[in-house]
Coordinates of C-alpha atoms in Angstrom, one line a residue:
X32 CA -5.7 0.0 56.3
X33 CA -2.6 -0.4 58.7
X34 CA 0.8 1.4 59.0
X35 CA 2.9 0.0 55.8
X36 CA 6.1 0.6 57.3
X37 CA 4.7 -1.7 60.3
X38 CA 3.5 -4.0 58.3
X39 CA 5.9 -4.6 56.1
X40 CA 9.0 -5.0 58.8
X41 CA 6.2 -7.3 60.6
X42 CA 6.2 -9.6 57.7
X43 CA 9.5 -8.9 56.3
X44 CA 8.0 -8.2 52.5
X45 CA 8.5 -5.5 50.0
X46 CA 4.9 -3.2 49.4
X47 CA 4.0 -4.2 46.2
X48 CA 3.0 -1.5 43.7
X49 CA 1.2 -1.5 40.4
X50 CA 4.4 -1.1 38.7
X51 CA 5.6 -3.8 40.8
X52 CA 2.8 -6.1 39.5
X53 CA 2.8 -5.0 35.7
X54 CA 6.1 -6.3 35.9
X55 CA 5.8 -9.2 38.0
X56 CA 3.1 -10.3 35.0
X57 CA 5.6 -9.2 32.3
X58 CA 8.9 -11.5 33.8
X59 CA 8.8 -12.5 37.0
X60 CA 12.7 -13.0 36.9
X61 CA 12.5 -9.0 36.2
X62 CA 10.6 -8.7 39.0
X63 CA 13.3 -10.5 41.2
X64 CA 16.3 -8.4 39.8
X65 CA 14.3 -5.6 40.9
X66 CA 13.7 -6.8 44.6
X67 CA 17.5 -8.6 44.6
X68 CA 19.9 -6.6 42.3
X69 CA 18.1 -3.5 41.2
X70 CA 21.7 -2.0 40.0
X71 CA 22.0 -4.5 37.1
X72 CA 19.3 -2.4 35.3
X73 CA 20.4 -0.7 32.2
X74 CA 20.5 2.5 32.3
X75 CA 18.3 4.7 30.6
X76 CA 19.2 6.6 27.7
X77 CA 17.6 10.1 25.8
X78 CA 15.3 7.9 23.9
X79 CA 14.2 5.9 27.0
X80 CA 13.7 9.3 28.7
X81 CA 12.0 10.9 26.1
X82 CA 9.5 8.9 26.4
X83 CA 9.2 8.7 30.2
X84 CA 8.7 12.5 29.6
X85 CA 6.2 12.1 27.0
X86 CA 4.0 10.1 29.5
X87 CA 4.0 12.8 31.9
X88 CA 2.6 15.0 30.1
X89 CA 0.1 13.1 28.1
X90 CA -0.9 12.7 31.9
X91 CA -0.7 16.3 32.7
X92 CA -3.1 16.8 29.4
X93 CA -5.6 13.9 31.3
X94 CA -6.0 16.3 34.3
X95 CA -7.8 18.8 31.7
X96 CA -9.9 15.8 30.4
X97 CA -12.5 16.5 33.5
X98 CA -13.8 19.5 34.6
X99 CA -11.7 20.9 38.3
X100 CA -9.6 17.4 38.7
X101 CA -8.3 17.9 42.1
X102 CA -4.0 16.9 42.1
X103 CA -3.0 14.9 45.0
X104 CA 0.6 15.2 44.3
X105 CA 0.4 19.2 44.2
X106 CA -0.6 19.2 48.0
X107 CA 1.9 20.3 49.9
X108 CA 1.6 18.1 52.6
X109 CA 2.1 15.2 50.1
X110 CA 5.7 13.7 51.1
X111 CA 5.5 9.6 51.0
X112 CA 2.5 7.0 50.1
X113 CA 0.8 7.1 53.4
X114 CA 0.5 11.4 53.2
X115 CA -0.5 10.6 49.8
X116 CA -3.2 7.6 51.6
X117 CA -4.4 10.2 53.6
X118 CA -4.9 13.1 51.7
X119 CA -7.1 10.7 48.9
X120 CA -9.0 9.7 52.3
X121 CA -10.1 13.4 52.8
X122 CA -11.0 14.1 49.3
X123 CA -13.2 11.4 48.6
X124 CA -16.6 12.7 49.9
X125 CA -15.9 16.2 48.2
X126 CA -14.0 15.6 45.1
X127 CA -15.5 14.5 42.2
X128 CA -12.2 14.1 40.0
X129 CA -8.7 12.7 41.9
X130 CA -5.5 12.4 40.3
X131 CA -3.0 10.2 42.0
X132 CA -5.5 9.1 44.3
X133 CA -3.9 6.3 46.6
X134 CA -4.9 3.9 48.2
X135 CA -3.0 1.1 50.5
X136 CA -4.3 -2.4 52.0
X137 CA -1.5 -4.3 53.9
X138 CA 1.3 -4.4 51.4
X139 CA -0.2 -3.2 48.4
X140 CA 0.0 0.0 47.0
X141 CA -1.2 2.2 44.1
X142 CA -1.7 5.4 43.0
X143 CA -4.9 5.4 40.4
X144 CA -4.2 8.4 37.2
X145 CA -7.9 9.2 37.6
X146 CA -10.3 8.7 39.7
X147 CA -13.9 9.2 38.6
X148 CA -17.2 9.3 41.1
X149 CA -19.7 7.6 39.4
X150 CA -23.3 7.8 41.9
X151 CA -22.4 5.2 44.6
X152 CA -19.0 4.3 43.0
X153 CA -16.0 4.9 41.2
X154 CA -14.5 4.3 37.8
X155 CA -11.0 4.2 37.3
X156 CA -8.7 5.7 34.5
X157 CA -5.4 4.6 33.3
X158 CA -3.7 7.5 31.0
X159 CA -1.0 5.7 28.8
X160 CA 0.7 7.6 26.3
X161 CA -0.4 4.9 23.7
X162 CA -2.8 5.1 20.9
X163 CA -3.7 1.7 20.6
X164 CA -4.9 0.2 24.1
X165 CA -6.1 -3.1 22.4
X166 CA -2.8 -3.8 21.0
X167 CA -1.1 -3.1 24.3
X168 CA -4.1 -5.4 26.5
X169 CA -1.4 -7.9 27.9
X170 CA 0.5 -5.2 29.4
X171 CA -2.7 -2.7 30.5
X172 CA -5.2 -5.3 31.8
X173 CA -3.1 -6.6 34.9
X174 CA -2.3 -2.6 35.8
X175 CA -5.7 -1.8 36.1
X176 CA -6.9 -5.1 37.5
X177 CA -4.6 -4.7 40.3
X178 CA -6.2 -1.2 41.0
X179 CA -9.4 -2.3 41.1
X180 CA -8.4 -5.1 43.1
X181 CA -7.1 -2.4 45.9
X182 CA -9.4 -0.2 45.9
X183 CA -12.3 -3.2 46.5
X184 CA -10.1 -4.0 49.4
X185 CA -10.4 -0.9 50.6
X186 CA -14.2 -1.0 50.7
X187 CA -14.9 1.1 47.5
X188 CA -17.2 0.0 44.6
X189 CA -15.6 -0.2 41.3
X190 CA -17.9 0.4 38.6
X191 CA -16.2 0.8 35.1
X192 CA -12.7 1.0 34.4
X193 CA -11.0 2.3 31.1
X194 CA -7.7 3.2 29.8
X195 CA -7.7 6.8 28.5
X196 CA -5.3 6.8 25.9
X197 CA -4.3 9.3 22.3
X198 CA -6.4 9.0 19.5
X199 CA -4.6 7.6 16.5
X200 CA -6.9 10.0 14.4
X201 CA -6.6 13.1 16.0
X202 CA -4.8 16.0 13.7
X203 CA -3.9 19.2 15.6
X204 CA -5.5 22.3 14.5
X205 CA -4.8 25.3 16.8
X206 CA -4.9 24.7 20.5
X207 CA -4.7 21.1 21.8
X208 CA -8.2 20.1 22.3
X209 CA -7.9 17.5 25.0
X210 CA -11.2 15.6 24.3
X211 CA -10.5 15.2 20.9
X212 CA -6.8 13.9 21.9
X213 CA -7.8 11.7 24.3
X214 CA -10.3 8.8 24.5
X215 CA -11.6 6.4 26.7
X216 CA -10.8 2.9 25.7
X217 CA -12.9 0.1 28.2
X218 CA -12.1 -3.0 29.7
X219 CA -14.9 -4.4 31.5
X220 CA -16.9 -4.2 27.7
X221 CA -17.0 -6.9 25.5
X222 CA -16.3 -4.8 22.3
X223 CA -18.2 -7.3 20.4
X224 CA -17.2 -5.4 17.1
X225 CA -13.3 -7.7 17.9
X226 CA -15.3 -10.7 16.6
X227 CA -13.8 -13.2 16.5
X228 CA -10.7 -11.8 18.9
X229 CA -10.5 -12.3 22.8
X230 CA -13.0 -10.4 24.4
X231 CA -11.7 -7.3 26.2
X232 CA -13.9 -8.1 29.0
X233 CA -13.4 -11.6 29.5
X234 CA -9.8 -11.3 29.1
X235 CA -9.9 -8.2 31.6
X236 CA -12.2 -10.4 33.7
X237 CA -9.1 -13.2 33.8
X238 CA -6.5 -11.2 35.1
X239 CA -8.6 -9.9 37.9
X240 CA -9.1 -13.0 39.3
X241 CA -5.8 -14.2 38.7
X242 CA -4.6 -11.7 41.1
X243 CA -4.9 -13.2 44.8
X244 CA -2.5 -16.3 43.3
X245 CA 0.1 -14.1 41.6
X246 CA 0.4 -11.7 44.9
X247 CA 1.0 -14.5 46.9
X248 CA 3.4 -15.9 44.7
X249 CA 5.0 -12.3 44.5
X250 CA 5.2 -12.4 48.7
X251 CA 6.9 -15.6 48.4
X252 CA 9.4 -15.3 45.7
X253 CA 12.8 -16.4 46.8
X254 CA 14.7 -17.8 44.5
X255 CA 15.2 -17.0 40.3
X256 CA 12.1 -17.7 38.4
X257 CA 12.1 -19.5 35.1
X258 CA 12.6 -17.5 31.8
X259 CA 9.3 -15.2 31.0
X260 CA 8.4 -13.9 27.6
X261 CA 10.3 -10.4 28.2
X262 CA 12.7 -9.0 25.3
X263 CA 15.3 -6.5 24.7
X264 CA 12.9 -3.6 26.0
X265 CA 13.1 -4.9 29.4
X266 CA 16.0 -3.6 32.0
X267 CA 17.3 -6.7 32.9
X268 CA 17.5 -8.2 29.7
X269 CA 21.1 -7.9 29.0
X270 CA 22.0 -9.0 32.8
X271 CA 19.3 -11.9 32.8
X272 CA 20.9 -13.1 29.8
X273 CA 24.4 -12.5 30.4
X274 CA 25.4 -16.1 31.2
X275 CA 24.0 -17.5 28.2
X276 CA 27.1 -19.4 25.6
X277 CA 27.1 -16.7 22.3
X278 CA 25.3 -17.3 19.7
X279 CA 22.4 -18.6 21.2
X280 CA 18.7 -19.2 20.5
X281 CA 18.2 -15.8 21.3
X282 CA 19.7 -14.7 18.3
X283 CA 18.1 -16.2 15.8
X284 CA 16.7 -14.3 13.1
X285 CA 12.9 -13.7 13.6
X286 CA 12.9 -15.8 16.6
X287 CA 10.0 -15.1 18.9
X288 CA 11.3 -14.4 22.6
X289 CA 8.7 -16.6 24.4
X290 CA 9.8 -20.1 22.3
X291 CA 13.2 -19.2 22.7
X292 CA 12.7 -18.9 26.3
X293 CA 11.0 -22.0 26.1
X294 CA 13.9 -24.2 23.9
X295 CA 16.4 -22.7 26.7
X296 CA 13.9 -23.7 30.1
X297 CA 14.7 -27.4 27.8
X298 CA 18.4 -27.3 27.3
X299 CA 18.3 -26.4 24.0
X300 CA 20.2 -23.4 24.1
X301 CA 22.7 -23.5 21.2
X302 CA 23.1 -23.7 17.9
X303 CA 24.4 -26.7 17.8
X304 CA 21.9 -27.8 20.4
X305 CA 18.7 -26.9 18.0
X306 CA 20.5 -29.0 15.0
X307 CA 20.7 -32.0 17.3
X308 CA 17.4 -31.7 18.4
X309 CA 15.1 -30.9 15.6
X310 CA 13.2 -33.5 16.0
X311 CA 11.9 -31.9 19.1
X312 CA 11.0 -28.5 17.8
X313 CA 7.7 -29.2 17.3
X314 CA 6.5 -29.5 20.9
X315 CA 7.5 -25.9 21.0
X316 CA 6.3 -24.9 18.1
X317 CA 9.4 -23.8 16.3
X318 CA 9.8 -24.4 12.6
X319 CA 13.3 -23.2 11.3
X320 CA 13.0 -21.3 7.9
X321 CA 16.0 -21.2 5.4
X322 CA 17.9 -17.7 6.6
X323 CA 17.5 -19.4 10.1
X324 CA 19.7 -22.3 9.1
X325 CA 22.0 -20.8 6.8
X326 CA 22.7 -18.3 10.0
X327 CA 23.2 -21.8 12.0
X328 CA 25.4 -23.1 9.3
X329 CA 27.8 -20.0 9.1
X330 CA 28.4 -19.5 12.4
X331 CA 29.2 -23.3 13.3
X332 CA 31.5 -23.3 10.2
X333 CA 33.9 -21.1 12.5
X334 CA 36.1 -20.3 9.2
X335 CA 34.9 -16.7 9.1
X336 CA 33.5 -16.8 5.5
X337 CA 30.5 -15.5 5.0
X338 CA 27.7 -17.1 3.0
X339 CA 27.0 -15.8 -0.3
X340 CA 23.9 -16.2 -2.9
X341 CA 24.6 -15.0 -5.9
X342 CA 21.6 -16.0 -7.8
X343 CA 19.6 -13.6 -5.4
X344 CA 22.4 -10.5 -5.6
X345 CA 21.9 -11.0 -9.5
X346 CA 18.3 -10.8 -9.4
X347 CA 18.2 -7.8 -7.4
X348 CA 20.5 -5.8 -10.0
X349 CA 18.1 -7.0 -12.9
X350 CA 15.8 -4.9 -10.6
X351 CA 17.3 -1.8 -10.8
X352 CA 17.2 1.4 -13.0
X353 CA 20.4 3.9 -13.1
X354 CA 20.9 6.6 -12.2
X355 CA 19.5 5.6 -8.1
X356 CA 18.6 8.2 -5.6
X357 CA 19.5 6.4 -2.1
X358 CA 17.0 8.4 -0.1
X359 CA 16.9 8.2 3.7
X360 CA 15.1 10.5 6.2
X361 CA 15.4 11.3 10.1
X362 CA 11.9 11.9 11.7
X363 CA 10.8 12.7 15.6
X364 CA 7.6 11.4 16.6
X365 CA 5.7 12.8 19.5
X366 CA 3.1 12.0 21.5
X367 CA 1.7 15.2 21.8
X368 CA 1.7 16.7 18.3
X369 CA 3.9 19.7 18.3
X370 CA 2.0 21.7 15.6
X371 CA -1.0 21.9 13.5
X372 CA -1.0 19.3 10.8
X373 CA 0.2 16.8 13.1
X374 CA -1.1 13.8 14.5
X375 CA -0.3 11.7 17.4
X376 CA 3.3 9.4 17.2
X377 CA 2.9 10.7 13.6
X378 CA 6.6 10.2 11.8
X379 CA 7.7 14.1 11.0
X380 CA 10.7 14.3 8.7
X381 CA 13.1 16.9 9.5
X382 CA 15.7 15.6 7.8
X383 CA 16.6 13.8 4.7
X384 CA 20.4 12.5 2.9
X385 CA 20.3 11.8 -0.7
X386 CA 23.1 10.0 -2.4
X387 CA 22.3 9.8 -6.6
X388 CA 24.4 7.1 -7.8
X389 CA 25.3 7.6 -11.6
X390 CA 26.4 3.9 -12.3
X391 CA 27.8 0.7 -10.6
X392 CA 30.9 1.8 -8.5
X393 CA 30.3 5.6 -10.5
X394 CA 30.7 8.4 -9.0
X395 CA 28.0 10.2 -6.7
X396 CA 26.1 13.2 -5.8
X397 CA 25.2 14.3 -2.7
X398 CA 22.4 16.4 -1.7
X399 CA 20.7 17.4 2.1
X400 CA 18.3 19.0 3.8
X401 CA 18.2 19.6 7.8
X402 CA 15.0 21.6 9.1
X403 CA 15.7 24.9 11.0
X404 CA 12.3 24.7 12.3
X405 CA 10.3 22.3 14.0
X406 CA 7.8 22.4 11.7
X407 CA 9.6 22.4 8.5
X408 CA 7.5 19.6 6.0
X409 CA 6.8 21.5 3.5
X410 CA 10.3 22.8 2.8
X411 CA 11.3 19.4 2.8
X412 CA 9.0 18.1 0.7
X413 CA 9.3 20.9 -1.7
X414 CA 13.6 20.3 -1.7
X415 CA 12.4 16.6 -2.1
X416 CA 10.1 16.6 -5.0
X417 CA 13.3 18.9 -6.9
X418 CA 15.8 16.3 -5.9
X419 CA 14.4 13.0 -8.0
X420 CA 12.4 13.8 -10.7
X421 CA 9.6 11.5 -11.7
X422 CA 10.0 8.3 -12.7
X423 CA 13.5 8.3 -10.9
X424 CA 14.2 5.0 -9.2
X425 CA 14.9 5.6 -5.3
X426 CA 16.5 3.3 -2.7
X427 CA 15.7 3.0 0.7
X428 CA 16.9 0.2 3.6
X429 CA 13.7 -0.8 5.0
X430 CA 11.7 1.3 2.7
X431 CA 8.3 0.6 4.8
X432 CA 9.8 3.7 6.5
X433 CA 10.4 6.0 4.1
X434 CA 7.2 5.2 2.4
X435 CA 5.3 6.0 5.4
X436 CA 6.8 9.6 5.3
X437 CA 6.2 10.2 1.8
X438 CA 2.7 9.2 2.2
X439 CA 2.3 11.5 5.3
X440 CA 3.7 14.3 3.6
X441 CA 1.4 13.8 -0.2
X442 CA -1.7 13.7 2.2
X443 CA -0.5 16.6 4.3
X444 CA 0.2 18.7 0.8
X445 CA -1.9 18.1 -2.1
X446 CA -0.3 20.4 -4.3
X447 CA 2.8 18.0 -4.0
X448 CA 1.6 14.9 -3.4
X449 CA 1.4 13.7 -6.9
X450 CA 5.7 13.9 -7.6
X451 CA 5.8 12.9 -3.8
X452 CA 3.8 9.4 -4.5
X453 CA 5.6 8.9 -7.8
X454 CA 9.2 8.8 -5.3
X455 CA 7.2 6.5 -3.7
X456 CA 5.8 4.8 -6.3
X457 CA 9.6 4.0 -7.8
X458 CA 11.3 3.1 -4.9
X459 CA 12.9 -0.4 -4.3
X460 CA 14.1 -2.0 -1.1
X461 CA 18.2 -2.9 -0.7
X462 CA 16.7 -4.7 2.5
X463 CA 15.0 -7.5 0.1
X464 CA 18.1 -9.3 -1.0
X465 CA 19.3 -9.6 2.3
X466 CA 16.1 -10.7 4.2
X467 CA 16.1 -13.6 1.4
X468 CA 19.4 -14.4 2.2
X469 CA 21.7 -13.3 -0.6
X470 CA 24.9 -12.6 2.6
X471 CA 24.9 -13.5 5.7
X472 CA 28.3 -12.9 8.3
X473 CA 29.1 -13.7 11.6
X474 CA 29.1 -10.6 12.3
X475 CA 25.9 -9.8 11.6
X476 CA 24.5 -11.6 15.0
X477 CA 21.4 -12.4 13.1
X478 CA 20.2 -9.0 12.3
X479 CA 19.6 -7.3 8.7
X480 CA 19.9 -3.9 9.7
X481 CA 22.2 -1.8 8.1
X482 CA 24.1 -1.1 11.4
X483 CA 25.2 -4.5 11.4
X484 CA 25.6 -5.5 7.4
X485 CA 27.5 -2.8 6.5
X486 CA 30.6 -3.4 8.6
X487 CA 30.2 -7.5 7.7
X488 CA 29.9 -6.8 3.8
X489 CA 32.0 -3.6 3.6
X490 CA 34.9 -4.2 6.8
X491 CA 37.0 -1.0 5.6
X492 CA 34.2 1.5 6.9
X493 CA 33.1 -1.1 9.8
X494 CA 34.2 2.0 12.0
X495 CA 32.3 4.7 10.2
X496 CA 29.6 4.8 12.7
X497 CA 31.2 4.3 15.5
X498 CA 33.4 7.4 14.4
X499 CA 31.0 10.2 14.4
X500 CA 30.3 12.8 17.0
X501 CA 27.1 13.4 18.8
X502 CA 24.9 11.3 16.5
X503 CA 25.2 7.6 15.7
X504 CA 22.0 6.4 15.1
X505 CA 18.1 7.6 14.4
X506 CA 17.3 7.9 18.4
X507 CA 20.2 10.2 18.7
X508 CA 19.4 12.1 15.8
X509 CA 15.3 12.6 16.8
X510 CA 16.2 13.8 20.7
X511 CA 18.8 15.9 19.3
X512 CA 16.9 17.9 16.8
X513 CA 14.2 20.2 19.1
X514 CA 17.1 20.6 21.1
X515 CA 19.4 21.8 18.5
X516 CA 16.6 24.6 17.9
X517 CA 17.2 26.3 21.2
X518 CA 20.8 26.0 20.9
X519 CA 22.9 29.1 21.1
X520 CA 24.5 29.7 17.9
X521 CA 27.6 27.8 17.6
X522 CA 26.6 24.8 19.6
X523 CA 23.7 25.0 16.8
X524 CA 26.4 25.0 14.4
X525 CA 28.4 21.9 15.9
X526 CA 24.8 19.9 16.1
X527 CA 23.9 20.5 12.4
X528 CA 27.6 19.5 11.7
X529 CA 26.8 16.3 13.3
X530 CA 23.6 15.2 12.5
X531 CA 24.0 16.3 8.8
X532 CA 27.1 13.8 8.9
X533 CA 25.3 11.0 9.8
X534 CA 22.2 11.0 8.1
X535 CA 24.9 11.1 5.2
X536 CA 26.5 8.1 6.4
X537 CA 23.5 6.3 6.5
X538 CA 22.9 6.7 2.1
X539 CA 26.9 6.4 1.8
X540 CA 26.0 2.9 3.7
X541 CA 23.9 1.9 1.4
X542 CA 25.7 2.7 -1.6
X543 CA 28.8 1.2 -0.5
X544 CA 26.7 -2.1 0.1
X545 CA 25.2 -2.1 -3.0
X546 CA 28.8 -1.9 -4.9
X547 CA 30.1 -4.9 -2.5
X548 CA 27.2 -6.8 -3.3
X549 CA 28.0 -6.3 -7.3
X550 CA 31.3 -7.3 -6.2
X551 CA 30.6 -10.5 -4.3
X552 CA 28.2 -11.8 -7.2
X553 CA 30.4 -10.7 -10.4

């Protein structure tokens, strides 16, 4: 190992560090942006932080996973990556469980989450505040390759390496019980019971010796890389992207990113540009679907009139039963489960807006519930269950959702969970119509979320949202709530005020949607 601020200025390169690589593997034009123009990232918002939050202390919940893990990061002496180097260095004969051990060869750099003596060797853990590490292989594989690929480098023999990750199954009863919680998920295993799926090991296998090529390739980057398969989740997005004629590829409906990417590497980058080169599609796999090309259609008609289907719109209303309960709930999901009963990322209502509509255009009723409590389900589901009777028809936008929740909360409370699964059991979706294409605006930019069809079918409350204070959408609403609870009591107050508002808006939406679409087809 050798001085990284010497060898870096020697060679005139940036230390590359995991992070560095995940992303490098991810996009490599992210990568660049990072290197070149780091202050075109987005910024990150409550949500975004919430999360980075969460992750630190599913990590700090790892340390407990093995018996007297020793912190590098709590040693005083720790102030920059080659303290850090150096103080892994001294522990290694003694310690049999490192956290933030680091390691450093030439320009590469990384800090493992655990590190595990195994006899002669090591094994590395990942912690990732995840509870599927299968799902997320793409992103996990090349972090923990690269680690191992250091560590070799600096002479040490990697035996097994595994991403320690939340268990999808675990309920919270009492104390956290960190070995239930957690579990070790490994990559150099074939996991034969995938079948017919790639084989972790194999796949794992690739990306580890895929890594000499892309590290040279990261030393020499110098100019903008070609699109990669990145999507709105990524920093740079909106910058990368930025230059792009609107509408674009991009923005059609269901889309994938990565053939998108592809029809734009190609010059086929408009909407006018896919209709004048259909007959190419196919080498990119891309077949166009019906909403896709009436999206086309409306927005190269540039007249401003929206497409209408009325044969759909009159279907749907053959559908439903009066009076209709237009149900919608707010939930927080955490990583660590906040209280017994709960699981892992589990969706946990606190909140709910109902909106009975007697009749077409009718009149309405209005009817709430806002937890003063974190863990307030049973109240809720209680309120719920005397809010729609049985047999009731409910409404939901996106009912998957809302579904989920009522099926969390029957299972949670058996002595409810018959009226519960009969909401659920009557509900209908105000999503359907439009996902089969009965409107579609302009305005809309491709998307079928509420956000965006209610201004483009109703354009006298096209600033409702945008009007409220504090809260304007579910992200808002679910980092808002635990803090409300330790509010003093008239910011308390003017947080209640607020979220209570827009969870409201969100059934007015959908009632005011449903009389414009009895509008446009009568």
């Amino acid at each position: 190992m050798v001085d990284q601020d010497y060898f870096c200025e020697m060679y005139n390169i940036h230390m590359i560090t995991k992070t560095d690589y995940v992303t490098f593997r991810s996009c490599p034009r992210a990568y660049y942006y990072q290197l070149n123009d780091p202050q075109q990232a987005k910024a990150t918002d409550e949500v975004a932080q919430k999360r980075i939050d969460e992750g630190k202390l599913v990590g700090n919940y790892a340390h407990l996973f093995f018996a007297n893990t020793v912190k590098i990061k709590d040693n005083p002496d720790m102030a920059n990556m080659a303290n850090q180097v150096a103080i892994t260095k001294k522990l290694l004969p003694t310690s049999n469980y490192i956290a933030e051990a680091s390691f450093q060869f030439d320009d590469l750099f990384c800090a493992v989450d655990i590190l595990a003596k195994n006899g002669n060797g090591y094994d590395i853990y990942e912690v990732k505040a995840s509870t599927d590490a299968y799902k997320h292989l793409k992103e996990y594989a090349p972090d923990v390759a690269f680690q191992k690929y250091v560590l070799e480098l600096c002479g040490l023999e990697i035996k097994n390496c595994y991403i320690l990750h939340l268990n999808p199954n675990y309920i919270r009863n009492g104390q956290i019980d960190v070995k239930q919680m957690l579990v070790p998920y490994q990559l150099n295993a074939l996991h034969e019971e995938l079948k017919d799926k790639q084989k972790v090991a194999n796949y794992f296998q690739d990306e580890y010796e895929l890594l000499p090529s892309n590290i040279a390739t990261m030393r020499k980057l110098n100019k903008l890389p070609t699109y990669g398969n990145c999507d709105k989740s990524c920093d740079f997005y909106a910058f990368c992207h930025s230059n792009l004629p609107q509408p674009n590829v991009l923005d059609l409906c269901g889309m994938w990113k990565s053939k998108a990417h592809a029809l734009i590497e190609n010059g086929i980058i408009t909407f006018q540009n896919v209709l004048d080169n259909k007959e190419r599609l196919a080498e990119f796999k891309v077949k166009l679907n019906h909403y896709q090309m009436i999206q086309m259609q409306t927005h190269l008609a540039n007249d401003q009139k929206p497409y209408v289907n009325k044969e759909i719109i009159n279907h749907f209303f053959k559908t439903l039963k009066f009076p209709l309960y237009h149900l919608d709930f707010e939930t927080m999901n955490e990583a660590v489960p906040p209280f017994d009963g709960a699981g892992c990322y589990q969706q946990i209502p606190f909140q709910y807006s109902l909106h009975i509509q007697e009749a077409i255009n009718g009149k309405t009723i209005h009817k709430e519930f806002l937890a003063d409590k974190l863990d307030s389900e049973y109240e809720l589901a209680k309120q719920l269950c005397k809010d729609i009777p049985l047999n009731a028809m409910s409404v939901s936008y996106n009912m998957t959702f809302e579904k989920t929740v009522l099926k969390h909360l029957a299972t949670r409370f058996p002595d409810l969970s018959d009226h519960l699964m009969n909401i659920h059991d009557h509900m209908i979706d105000l999503l359907v119509p439009f996902r089969d294409c009965c409107f579609y605006s302009v305005k809309q930019n491709g998307s079928n979320s509420i956000k965006f069809v209610m201004p483009a079918i109703c354009p006298q409350t096209a600033q409702a949202y945008h009007n409220l204070k504090q809260v304007h959408n579910g992200g808002e609403a679910l980092t808002l709530f635990p803090k409300m609870l330790k509010m003093d009591q008239s910011h308390k107050l003017e947080a209640r005020t607020n979220m209570l508002a827009y969870c409201k808006q969100d059934t007015l939406s959908m009632v005011d949607v449903l009389n414009a679409l009895w509008k446009l087809a009568k």
